[in-house]
Amino acid sequence: MSIQNIWFERPRLIIIFIITWAVLIGSLIILKNLSSTVYNQSKISELKDHINCVTTNSEELSDYIFNYEVNSDKFLDAMLRVYSNKPENINLIRDSIINMYDNIYEKLNELGISEFQIHLRDGEQFICFNQINQFGTNLFDNQFSVELANIRQTSIKGFENGKQFTGYRIIYPLNYKSEHVGTVEISHPITSILKNLNQLYPEQYFTISEDDFQKKEEIISIAGNQKIHTNILHKIKQNIASKLSNSSLSGTHIFTIKIDGHYFDINMHPLYNFKKEPFASICSISENLNRENANLIFLLIFIFININLIALGWLVLNNYNKSKLIFSRSKELETQATKYKLAKEEAEANTHAKTLFLANMSHEIRTPMNGICGITEILNQTELSNEQKSYLSILQQSSDQLLSVLNDILDFSKMETHKLKLEKFPINIYSIIDEVENLYKNNAIKKGLRFSTNTNGDIPYFLGDPTRLRQILSNLINNAIKFTNNGSIALQIEKKSESCSEIELLFKVEDTGIGIDPEDLTKLFKSFSQVDSFTNRKYGGTGLGLAICKQLVLLMKGEINVTSYPRAGSIFQFTATFDLINPNYSNKKIHDNIQNLTLLSG
């Protein structure tokens, strides 16, 4: 194309140039806003996690004090006698309880717990350890938490504001000899919560109340270590007041302000009382050291894009050095590809690290769980009452279920890190069938289901991983029992093919259960996937079992699939290829001989 032809195309090229410029600049602005949104969401989530961590620590501390220091038969008996004594005797009971727990209140003060009260079941303030002479006030009128705890007769925990106390209230019910006798409050003031936040995390924390929204003066209440200079805090206070003119306590807010050349992120998290009403916000201040650099980078990118676009337009309009332009663009694409590759490798490394952590944690958790299961089994062999046996059965079932979940997570982490390997041992398929049948037949019978096994043909000994094969069959049969309410469960094994060194087996698990919609079948073998949320709520499970089965089947050089229709049952089948020990050696004969010996010995 000549310079003259380009000149006639100039208006069109200019339009294309302007559109391109607008798209790139718009994309840059959108990207900047998107990154800012992601950053803000992470800060909001971080503040929420910090508050949850501190309140959880406060709950554990109060629980320990209540369970091991306060909640005794002697104390409960004294509280029960309050309702059957004369007023003058009640004062004696009050004094005895004060003497009993006066030293405990001193310890609570040292731990930052200022509220230690005992209430009667009608809401009357019986003892207030921080104000011994204050009692007799009915708290139902102005302290909803006390009324709620006595109505529900269960422990309640949450933030609450009041005339004399604002903080994290924890109230425990007092039940003795089948009678509710009152409540005990072991609460943490908001100053203690802020102090713990400031000690544990690098941000500076403070609170904003409803009154502060109205006054917009002196709204910052600092507790704990002051990490930001007082002059800067004062200026931050003034900026927050101006930004809160149209804000509400009912939602989260995050914004950035600039003070003396420094950027500060202000993050506000609402606090709700027991009536679900917002009454204050916990806020954090953190200096954003990257904001100035981010603005500078954005400006440089903006200038860079404009310069390049102008240069590119000039080159296109003047038909200058096309080959050099193509080379330049190729280098740019190559640089971007390198960046994408590095980013991909970094993401994969992070995923690998998380998976390793998951595997390690599963190991760490599974060890004490094995201990719990073992102790439960030992207890089950001792003399217990029927009620104790019932509780022990529930404990044993729950432990086994949790251990099963941990095993699934561990297998999944091995899958993710490609560490899931198969062992090779001689396998007698008939022994595997007997073990699986003994394990699940009673469960099927309890649900009123028929359970059957069938082996077609003479299957010899072969080399494989009996544990993993048993795991696949157990998972499929367990699912069949779980999703079948009436009818039958059938396990069928047959020889599909055999050579001089290998044998291929076909395994089928057929049920008459609820079935699955054809469009949902693709979800079954994906990790963390179930047919729908209702299935998860009703039947439980991690959604890893079938994904692990699929991976194990692939390692066995086989395939797994399912045929199912709603209310028509399901057929799960898979193939697996194993190395033969001796193609002419039949373990069915051994199996029959063992049965005959058993009959003779009986």
mmCIF file of C-alpha atoms in Angstrom, residues 171-470:
data_model
loop_
_atom_site.group_PDB
_atom_site.id
_atom_site.type_symbol
_atom_site.label_atom_id
_atom_site.label_comp_id
_atom_site.label_asym_id
_atom_site.label_seq_id
_atom_site.Cartn_x
_atom_site.Cartn_y
_atom_site.Cartn_z
ATOM 1 C CA ILE A 171 -24.300 -16.017 79.514
ATOM 2 C CA TYR A 172 -24.629 -19.592 80.789
ATOM 3 C CA PRO A 173 -27.787 -21.269 82.164
ATOM 4 C CA LEU A 174 -27.794 -22.788 85.654
ATOM 5 C CA ASN A 175 -29.765 -26.051 85.766
ATOM 6 C CA TYR A 176 -29.757 -28.219 88.861
ATOM 7 C CA LYS A 177 -31.870 -31.237 89.766
ATOM 8 C CA SER A 178 -34.084 -30.774 86.687
ATOM 9 C CA GLU A 179 -34.780 -27.160 87.638
ATOM 10 C CA HIS A 180 -33.630 -23.924 86.023
ATOM 11 C CA VAL A 181 -32.253 -21.701 88.803
ATOM 12 C CA GLY A 182 -30.774 -18.744 86.897
ATOM 13 C CA THR A 183 -27.860 -17.652 84.720
ATOM 14 C CA VAL A 184 -24.195 -16.673 85.052
ATOM 15 C CA GLU A 185 -22.626 -13.966 82.909
ATOM 16 C CA ILE A 186 -18.877 -13.955 82.134
ATOM 17 C CA SER A 187 -18.525 -11.187 79.560
ATOM 18 C CA HIS A 188 -15.722 -9.324 77.835
ATOM 19 C CA PRO A 189 -15.947 -5.513 77.464
ATOM 20 C CA ILE A 190 -15.370 -3.990 74.049
ATOM 21 C CA THR A 191 -12.124 -2.469 75.337
ATOM 22 C CA SER A 192 -10.827 -5.977 76.057
ATOM 23 C CA ILE A 193 -11.818 -7.126 72.553
ATOM 24 C CA LEU A 194 -10.017 -4.126 71.012
ATOM 25 C CA LYS A 195 -6.972 -4.697 73.184
ATOM 26 C CA ASN A 196 -6.700 -8.304 72.039
ATOM 27 C CA LEU A 197 -7.127 -7.264 68.400
ATOM 28 C CA ASN A 198 -4.391 -4.653 68.698
ATOM 29 C CA GLN A 199 -2.069 -7.138 70.385
ATOM 30 C CA LEU A 200 -2.612 -9.961 67.905
ATOM 31 C CA TYR A 201 -2.741 -8.124 64.572
ATOM 32 C CA PRO A 202 -0.726 -5.297 62.969
ATOM 33 C CA GLU A 203 -3.671 -2.987 62.280
ATOM 34 C CA GLN A 204 -4.916 -0.305 64.676
ATOM 35 C CA TYR A 205 -8.455 -1.099 65.891
ATOM 36 C CA PHE A 206 -11.143 1.181 67.320
ATOM 37 C CA THR A 207 -14.934 1.385 67.583
ATOM 38 C CA ILE A 208 -17.621 3.696 66.215
ATOM 39 C CA SER A 209 -21.014 3.712 67.964
ATOM 40 C CA GLU A 210 -24.441 5.049 66.983
ATOM 41 C CA ASP A 211 -23.812 8.176 69.064
ATOM 42 C CA ASP A 212 -20.581 8.758 67.183
ATOM 43 C CA PHE A 213 -22.541 8.765 63.923
ATOM 44 C CA GLN A 214 -24.730 11.522 65.307
ATOM 45 C CA LYS A 215 -21.978 13.623 66.943
ATOM 46 C CA LYS A 216 -19.124 12.924 64.528
ATOM 47 C CA GLU A 217 -16.778 14.069 67.283
ATOM 48 C CA GLU A 218 -14.171 12.118 69.227
ATOM 49 C CA ILE A 219 -15.255 8.950 67.501
ATOM 50 C CA ILE A 220 -12.028 7.032 67.911
ATOM 51 C CA SER A 221 -11.745 4.823 71.016
ATOM 52 C CA ILE A 222 -8.315 3.220 71.143
ATOM 53 C CA ALA A 223 -7.569 0.196 73.334
ATOM 54 C CA GLY A 224 -4.251 -1.587 73.550
ATOM 55 C CA ASN A 225 -1.058 -0.546 71.821
ATOM 56 C CA GLN A 226 -1.303 2.691 69.824
ATOM 57 C CA LYS A 227 0.503 2.018 66.560
ATOM 58 C CA ILE A 228 -0.283 5.267 64.704
ATOM 59 C CA HIS A 229 0.819 8.724 65.822
ATOM 60 C CA THR A 230 -1.800 10.738 67.723
ATOM 61 C CA ASN A 231 -1.727 13.672 65.262
ATOM 62 C CA ILE A 232 -2.358 11.339 62.343
ATOM 63 C CA LEU A 233 -5.161 9.601 64.272
ATOM 64 C CA HIS A 234 -6.818 12.964 64.869
ATOM 65 C CA LYS A 235 -6.728 13.791 61.151
ATOM 66 C CA ILE A 236 -7.999 10.322 60.307
ATOM 67 C CA LYS A 237 -10.872 10.886 62.747
ATOM 68 C CA GLN A 238 -11.883 14.096 60.964
ATOM 69 C CA ASN A 239 -11.783 12.410 57.552
ATOM 70 C CA ILE A 240 -13.864 9.470 58.776
ATOM 71 C CA ALA A 241 -16.459 11.838 60.211
ATOM 72 C CA SER A 242 -16.862 13.546 56.837
ATOM 73 C CA LYS A 243 -17.153 10.237 54.976
ATOM 74 C CA LEU A 244 -19.771 8.863 57.414
ATOM 75 C CA SER A 245 -22.290 11.597 56.660
ATOM 76 C CA ASN A 246 -24.525 9.268 54.657
ATOM 77 C CA SER A 247 -23.322 5.910 55.978
ATOM 78 C CA SER A 248 -25.062 3.340 58.111
ATOM 79 C CA LEU A 249 -23.891 0.918 60.788
ATOM 80 C CA SER A 250 -25.777 -1.958 59.175
ATOM 81 C CA GLY A 251 -23.193 -2.728 56.502
ATOM 82 C CA THR A 252 -19.486 -3.086 55.916
ATOM 83 C CA HIS A 253 -17.567 -0.053 54.681
ATOM 84 C CA ILE A 254 -14.031 0.271 53.400
ATOM 85 C CA PHE A 255 -12.361 3.368 52.026
ATOM 86 C CA THR A 256 -8.924 4.913 51.700
ATOM 87 C CA ILE A 257 -7.909 8.351 52.936
ATOM 88 C CA LYS A 258 -4.704 10.331 52.425
ATOM 89 C CA ILE A 259 -3.043 12.017 55.426
ATOM 90 C CA ASP A 260 0.284 13.869 55.172
ATOM 91 C CA GLY A 261 1.243 12.030 52.001
ATOM 92 C CA HIS A 262 0.360 8.602 53.445
ATOM 93 C CA TYR A 263 -2.583 6.409 52.458
ATOM 94 C CA PHE A 264 -4.609 4.638 55.149
ATOM 95 C CA ASP A 265 -7.226 1.909 54.629
ATOM 96 C CA ILE A 266 -10.278 2.267 56.901
ATOM 97 C CA ASN A 267 -12.277 -0.958 57.275
ATOM 98 C CA MET A 268 -15.595 -1.005 59.195
ATOM 99 C CA HIS A 269 -17.378 -4.189 60.326
ATOM 100 C CA PRO A 270 -20.863 -3.857 61.907
ATOM 101 C CA LEU A 271 -21.710 -5.290 65.334
ATOM 102 C CA TYR A 272 -25.244 -6.635 65.868
ATOM 103 C CA ASN A 273 -26.932 -7.171 69.223
ATOM 104 C CA PHE A 274 -29.163 -10.108 70.107
ATOM 105 C CA LYS A 275 -32.116 -8.359 68.449
ATOM 106 C CA LYS A 276 -30.162 -8.301 65.181
ATOM 107 C CA GLU A 277 -29.882 -4.513 65.418
ATOM 108 C CA PRO A 278 -26.609 -2.789 64.486
ATOM 109 C CA PHE A 279 -25.303 -0.622 67.305
ATOM 110 C CA ALA A 280 -21.622 -0.085 66.517
ATOM 111 C CA SER A 281 -18.770 -0.934 64.183
ATOM 112 C CA ILE A 282 -15.307 -2.275 64.842
ATOM 113 C CA CYS A 283 -12.883 -0.493 62.538
ATOM 114 C CA SER A 284 -9.299 -1.091 61.566
ATOM 115 C CA ILE A 285 -6.693 1.367 60.293
ATOM 116 C CA SER A 286 -3.754 0.110 58.263
ATOM 117 C CA GLU A 287 -1.293 2.111 56.250
ATOM 118 C CA ASN A 288 -1.464 1.229 52.544
ATOM 119 C CA LEU A 289 2.163 1.370 51.477
ATOM 120 C CA ASN A 290 1.387 0.188 47.945
ATOM 121 C CA ARG A 291 -1.277 2.757 47.068
ATOM 122 C CA GLU A 292 1.192 5.472 45.966
ATOM 123 C CA ASN A 293 3.162 2.957 43.926
ATOM 124 C CA ALA A 294 -0.036 1.601 42.404
ATOM 125 C CA ASN A 295 -1.132 5.088 41.322
ATOM 126 C CA LEU A 296 2.305 5.755 39.866
ATOM 127 C CA ILE A 297 2.285 2.455 38.000
ATOM 128 C CA PHE A 298 -1.205 3.188 36.699
ATOM 129 C CA LEU A 299 -0.066 6.610 35.477
ATOM 130 C CA LEU A 300 3.020 5.132 33.827
ATOM 131 C CA ILE A 301 0.951 2.439 32.140
ATOM 132 C CA PHE A 302 -1.519 5.079 30.993
ATOM 133 C CA ILE A 303 1.302 7.184 29.515
ATOM 134 C CA PHE A 304 2.929 4.091 28.068
ATOM 135 C CA ILE A 305 -0.265 2.990 26.343
ATOM 136 C CA ASN A 306 -0.884 6.454 24.909
ATOM 137 C CA ILE A 307 2.661 6.803 23.625
ATOM 138 C CA ASN A 308 2.581 3.365 22.053
ATOM 139 C CA LEU A 309 -0.793 3.959 20.469
ATOM 140 C CA ILE A 310 0.318 7.280 19.012
ATOM 141 C CA ALA A 311 3.512 5.700 17.729
ATOM 142 C CA LEU A 312 1.605 2.758 16.306
ATOM 143 C CA GLY A 313 -0.891 5.054 14.598
ATOM 144 C CA TRP A 314 1.890 7.137 13.155
ATOM 145 C CA LEU A 315 3.629 4.034 11.857
ATOM 146 C CA VAL A 316 0.445 2.650 10.329
ATOM 147 C CA LEU A 317 -0.529 5.945 8.692
ATOM 148 C CA ASN A 318 2.942 6.436 7.238
ATOM 149 C CA ASN A 319 3.611 2.789 6.353
ATOM 150 C CA TYR A 320 6.926 2.915 8.225
ATOM 151 C CA ASN A 321 9.051 -0.135 8.907
ATOM 152 C CA LYS A 322 6.313 -2.778 8.940
ATOM 153 C CA SER A 323 8.687 -5.633 9.582
ATOM 154 C CA LYS A 324 10.115 -3.893 12.648
ATOM 155 C CA LEU A 325 6.601 -3.304 13.965
ATOM 156 C CA ILE A 326 5.719 -6.995 13.556
ATOM 157 C CA PHE A 327 8.925 -7.996 15.333
ATOM 158 C CA SER A 328 8.168 -5.578 18.184
ATOM 159 C CA ARG A 329 4.682 -6.972 18.612
ATOM 160 C CA SER A 330 6.037 -10.527 18.583
ATOM 161 C CA LYS A 331 8.494 -9.684 21.343
ATOM 162 C CA GLU A 332 5.709 -8.131 23.387
ATOM 163 C CA LEU A 333 3.583 -11.251 23.000
ATOM 164 C CA GLU A 334 6.544 -13.416 23.937
ATOM 165 C CA THR A 335 7.080 -11.349 27.098
ATOM 166 C CA GLN A 336 3.418 -11.670 28.012
ATOM 167 C CA ALA A 337 3.538 -15.419 27.394
ATOM 168 C CA THR A 338 6.546 -15.687 29.703
ATOM 169 C CA LYS A 339 4.700 -13.748 32.386
ATOM 170 C CA TYR A 340 1.639 -15.958 31.991
ATOM 171 C CA LYS A 341 3.818 -19.058 32.204
ATOM 172 C CA LEU A 342 5.515 -17.806 35.369
ATOM 173 C CA ALA A 343 2.149 -16.900 36.873
ATOM 174 C CA LYS A 344 0.806 -20.352 35.990
ATOM 175 C CA GLU A 345 3.814 -22.055 37.571
ATOM 176 C CA GLU A 346 3.449 -19.926 40.691
ATOM 177 C CA ALA A 347 -0.255 -20.776 40.941
ATOM 178 C CA GLU A 348 0.501 -24.484 40.508
ATOM 179 C CA ALA A 349 3.200 -24.271 43.186
ATOM 180 C CA ASN A 350 0.753 -22.599 45.581
ATOM 181 C CA THR A 351 -1.852 -25.263 44.862
ATOM 182 C CA HIS A 352 0.744 -27.980 45.436
ATOM 183 C CA ALA A 353 1.760 -26.411 48.753
ATOM 184 C CA LYS A 354 -1.868 -26.195 49.885
ATOM 185 C CA THR A 355 -2.429 -29.824 48.931
ATOM 186 C CA LEU A 356 0.646 -30.923 50.885
ATOM 187 C CA PHE A 357 -0.600 -28.960 53.876
ATOM 188 C CA LEU A 358 -3.991 -30.659 53.546
ATOM 189 C CA ALA A 359 -2.317 -34.073 53.467
ATOM 190 C CA ASN A 360 -0.179 -33.305 56.519
ATOM 191 C CA MET A 361 -3.154 -31.988 58.475
ATOM 192 C CA SER A 362 -5.193 -35.077 57.548
ATOM 193 C CA HIS A 363 -2.379 -37.253 58.914
ATOM 194 C CA GLU A 364 -2.170 -35.183 62.095
ATOM 195 C CA ILE A 365 -5.933 -35.356 62.668
ATOM 196 C CA ARG A 366 -6.243 -39.023 61.746
ATOM 197 C CA THR A 367 -3.725 -40.127 64.395
ATOM 198 C CA PRO A 368 -5.811 -38.922 67.398
ATOM 199 C CA MET A 369 -8.975 -40.122 65.634
ATOM 200 C CA ASN A 370 -7.512 -43.637 65.478
ATOM 201 C CA GLY A 371 -6.880 -43.315 69.204
ATOM 202 C CA ILE A 372 -10.495 -42.298 69.807
ATOM 203 C CA CYS A 373 -11.764 -45.217 67.704
ATOM 204 C CA GLY A 374 -9.472 -47.627 69.549
ATOM 205 C CA ILE A 375 -10.536 -46.433 73.008
ATOM 206 C CA THR A 376 -14.180 -46.601 71.898
ATOM 207 C CA GLU A 377 -13.682 -50.216 70.808
ATOM 208 C CA ILE A 378 -12.074 -51.047 74.173
ATOM 209 C CA LEU A 379 -14.930 -49.379 76.091
ATOM 210 C CA ASN A 380 -17.422 -51.352 74.022
ATOM 211 C CA GLN A 381 -15.961 -54.576 75.431
ATOM 212 C CA THR A 382 -16.555 -53.511 79.055
ATOM 213 C CA GLU A 383 -19.725 -53.829 81.117
ATOM 214 C CA LEU A 384 -21.961 -50.865 80.346
ATOM 215 C CA SER A 385 -25.574 -49.923 80.868
ATOM 216 C CA ASN A 386 -27.925 -49.823 77.886
ATOM 217 C CA GLU A 387 -27.862 -46.025 77.903
ATOM 218 C CA GLN A 388 -24.055 -45.989 77.984
ATOM 219 C CA LYS A 389 -23.941 -48.515 75.140
ATOM 220 C CA SER A 390 -26.273 -46.289 73.125
ATOM 221 C CA TYR A 391 -24.050 -43.255 73.686
ATOM 222 C CA LEU A 392 -20.956 -45.322 72.894
ATOM 223 C CA SER A 393 -22.540 -46.575 69.681
ATOM 224 C CA ILE A 394 -23.230 -42.996 68.583
ATOM 225 C CA LEU A 395 -19.641 -42.031 69.450
ATOM 226 C CA GLN A 396 -18.273 -45.009 67.534
ATOM 227 C CA GLN A 397 -20.386 -44.269 64.453
ATOM 228 C CA SER A 398 -19.420 -40.588 64.503
ATOM 229 C CA SER A 399 -15.723 -41.445 64.915
ATOM 230 C CA ASP A 400 -15.854 -43.925 62.035
ATOM 231 C CA GLN A 401 -17.623 -41.381 59.825
ATOM 232 C CA LEU A 402 -15.078 -38.676 60.654
ATOM 233 C CA LEU A 403 -12.206 -41.094 60.051
ATOM 234 C CA SER A 404 -13.756 -41.979 56.690
ATOM 235 C CA VAL A 405 -13.916 -38.278 55.775
ATOM 236 C CA LEU A 406 -10.260 -37.840 56.776
ATOM 237 C CA ASN A 407 -9.274 -40.852 54.665
ATOM 238 C CA ASP A 408 -11.101 -39.353 51.688
ATOM 239 C CA ILE A 409 -9.326 -36.026 52.162
ATOM 240 C CA LEU A 410 -5.961 -37.794 52.471
ATOM 241 C CA ASP A 411 -6.579 -39.816 49.311
ATOM 242 C CA PHE A 412 -7.696 -36.666 47.503
ATOM 243 C CA SER A 413 -4.525 -34.834 48.522
ATOM 244 C CA LYS A 414 -2.487 -37.787 47.262
ATOM 245 C CA MET A 415 -4.363 -37.562 43.969
ATOM 246 C CA GLU A 416 -3.605 -33.848 43.681
ATOM 247 C CA THR A 417 0.119 -34.412 44.301
ATOM 248 C CA HIS A 418 0.220 -37.552 42.112
ATOM 249 C CA LYS A 419 1.303 -39.643 45.096
ATOM 250 C CA LEU A 420 -1.587 -42.108 44.954
ATOM 251 C CA LYS A 421 0.144 -45.424 44.218
ATOM 252 C CA LEU A 422 -1.019 -49.037 44.122
ATOM 253 C CA GLU A 423 0.595 -51.947 45.958
ATOM 254 C CA LYS A 424 0.898 -55.445 44.534
ATOM 255 C CA PHE A 425 -0.074 -58.454 46.617
ATOM 256 C CA PRO A 426 -1.661 -61.814 45.754
ATOM 257 C CA ILE A 427 -5.441 -61.421 45.801
ATOM 258 C CA ASN A 428 -8.105 -64.058 46.327
ATOM 259 C CA ILE A 429 -11.176 -62.339 44.883
ATOM 260 C CA TYR A 430 -13.511 -64.620 46.822
ATOM 261 C CA SER A 431 -12.009 -63.483 50.119
ATOM 262 C CA ILE A 432 -12.551 -59.868 49.062
ATOM 263 C CA ILE A 433 -16.192 -60.665 48.266
ATOM 264 C CA ASP A 434 -16.696 -62.356 51.657
ATOM 265 C CA GLU A 435 -15.193 -59.391 53.509
ATOM 266 C CA VAL A 436 -17.349 -56.863 51.670
ATOM 267 C CA GLU A 437 -20.461 -58.993 52.167
ATOM 268 C CA ASN A 438 -19.819 -59.399 55.909
ATOM 269 C CA LEU A 439 -19.209 -55.664 56.215
ATOM 270 C CA TYR A 440 -22.379 -54.405 54.513
ATOM 271 C CA LYS A 441 -24.935 -57.209 54.595
ATOM 272 C CA ASN A 442 -26.190 -56.322 58.084
ATOM 273 C CA ASN A 443 -26.549 -52.660 57.083
ATOM 274 C CA ALA A 444 -28.653 -53.689 54.107
ATOM 275 C CA ILE A 445 -30.808 -56.015 56.205
ATOM 276 C CA LYS A 446 -31.420 -53.243 58.762
ATOM 277 C CA LYS A 447 -32.940 -51.149 55.943
ATOM 278 C CA GLY A 448 -35.017 -54.106 54.766
ATOM 279 C CA LEU A 449 -32.899 -54.653 51.632
ATOM 280 C CA ARG A 450 -31.779 -57.887 49.989
ATOM 281 C CA PHE A 451 -28.009 -58.134 49.543
ATOM 282 C CA SER A 452 -26.475 -60.657 47.146
ATOM 283 C CA THR A 453 -23.134 -61.399 45.503
ATOM 284 C CA ASN A 454 -22.442 -63.389 42.354
ATOM 285 C CA THR A 455 -19.227 -64.446 40.611
ATOM 286 C CA ASN A 456 -19.399 -65.666 37.010
ATOM 287 C CA GLY A 457 -16.594 -67.977 35.966
ATOM 288 C CA ASP A 458 -13.479 -69.294 37.621
ATOM 289 C CA ILE A 459 -11.267 -66.354 38.643
ATOM 290 C CA PRO A 460 -7.649 -67.259 39.527
ATOM 291 C CA TYR A 461 -5.267 -65.572 41.940
ATOM 292 C CA PHE A 462 -3.838 -62.307 40.625
ATOM 293 C CA LEU A 463 -1.565 -59.480 41.753
ATOM 294 C CA GLY A 464 -3.129 -56.179 42.828
ATOM 295 C CA ASP A 465 -3.874 -53.824 45.690
ATOM 296 C CA PRO A 466 -6.541 -55.551 47.827
ATOM 297 C CA THR A 467 -7.005 -52.500 50.066
ATOM 298 C CA ARG A 468 -7.770 -50.159 47.165
ATOM 299 C CA LEU A 469 -9.987 -52.722 45.425
ATOM 300 C CA ARG A 470 -11.909 -53.191 48.678
#
